[in-house]
């Protein structure tokens, strides 16, 4: 039986450290509030000019590819997950194909926000298992700092997010005790507007009525982006934090249990659970619900903030670099985010 194994993993964190106190100089917030509600102490921001979501993704990819014992020319398919792409279109995948001078391989972009990496991993897994591709590069990368509202108006979101990238190379293995056992993906679009960036977009207020009713019909109906949208901060993400929190703490345990049950395993079999680093309080609640010890989870949101599609591969890479993961260990990756979308992947390292 063929499964996909992680043959190489890498991460990239930009240099610019931004503490909670740094943010409190830009908006009405405090280190105490941010740490108490989210667990975050600091995060890193990309260089505004020199670094993009694609270039950070390439940095992480270079490490993953080299650790897999490959060169970029050996990769035969790539998948890029992000919510902060370099361009509205084309996606970041082709920029990586160009930047790493890869062959003319397929480059797929995934738009599943915080769930993006597990969605991407799931797609890659199917290609590997069916024998379609042998070396698939999966990247999650975000440059949030370029699109946040750093005034007090945006403080509930801006304090949470950070920049960074993670990447893995998937390869086939026939070993019984290695590889991805299963992936589980879900969505519920009922609350799509509760965690979203509405513009640029083509909705013309069809779905979004909050504060937009007074928009000029012609302007709003015919443009991706208008001055009025910018005046109303529609070019920044919107989040109903408490609603996200409530749904996340239900869906995380549910989808982790789904993965374990599908494979006849239980939580105590886990060497490590890596949840999307949305909020330390959410991760701690999930740990408690799953009855896991501290050494069975890896959280790093304190250092990096929420890096959305990059958070799971960064946490996985860091845990591996710290020696927390050994060959054959059972690992569960679990994600939840905008959409709402959620999912899990259960694997043996
Ligand atoms: N600093 C200081 N005060 C802030 C603040 C900040 N950065 N952000 C919001 N506040 C204020 C609010 O304005 C509100 O003030 P009010 O009571 O005077 O109206 C108060 O804090 C409480 O706001 P609320 O949104 O109810 O706080 P909360 O306890 O729910 O915490 C989040 C806010 C965003 C930290 C929390 O809801 C959360 O983490 N939700 C999940 C978000 C998430 O995981 N997103 C990623 C999805 S993958």
Coordinates of C-alpha atoms in Angstrom, one line a residue, residues 23 27 33 38 40 43 45 144 147-162 194-197 210 233 236-241 278 306:
X23 CA 1.6 47.6 18.7
X27 CA -3.4 51.5 18.6
X33 CA -4.8 42.4 27.0
X38 CA -4.6 35.3 22.9
X40 CA 0.6 36.1 22.0
X43 CA 5.2 38.2 16.1
X45 CA 6.7 41.0 10.0
X144 CA -0.4 39.6 6.9
X147 CA -3.0 44.2 5.0
X148 CA -3.9 44.9 8.6
X149 CA -5.6 48.0 10.1
X150 CA -3.1 49.3 12.6
X151 CA -5.5 51.9 14.0
X152 CA -7.6 51.1 17.1
X153 CA -10.5 50.2 14.7
X154 CA -8.7 47.0 13.7
X155 CA -7.1 46.1 17.0
X156 CA -9.2 42.9 17.5
X157 CA -7.5 41.4 14.4
X158 CA -4.2 43.2 13.9
X159 CA -2.8 42.0 17.3
X160 CA -3.3 38.4 16.4
X161 CA -1.6 38.0 13.0
X162 CA 2.0 37.5 12.1
X194 CA -18.0 36.3 10.1
X195 CA -14.3 36.1 9.3
X196 CA -13.6 37.6 5.9
X197 CA -12.1 40.3 3.8
X210 CA -23.2 45.2 7.2
X233 CA -12.1 49.7 6.0
X236 CA -9.2 45.0 5.9
X237 CA -10.3 41.7 7.3
X238 CA -13.4 41.6 9.5
X239 CA -13.7 39.1 12.3
X240 CA -16.5 38.3 14.8
X241 CA -13.9 37.0 17.4
X278 CA -5.3 30.7 16.1
X306 CA -1.4 33.5 14.0

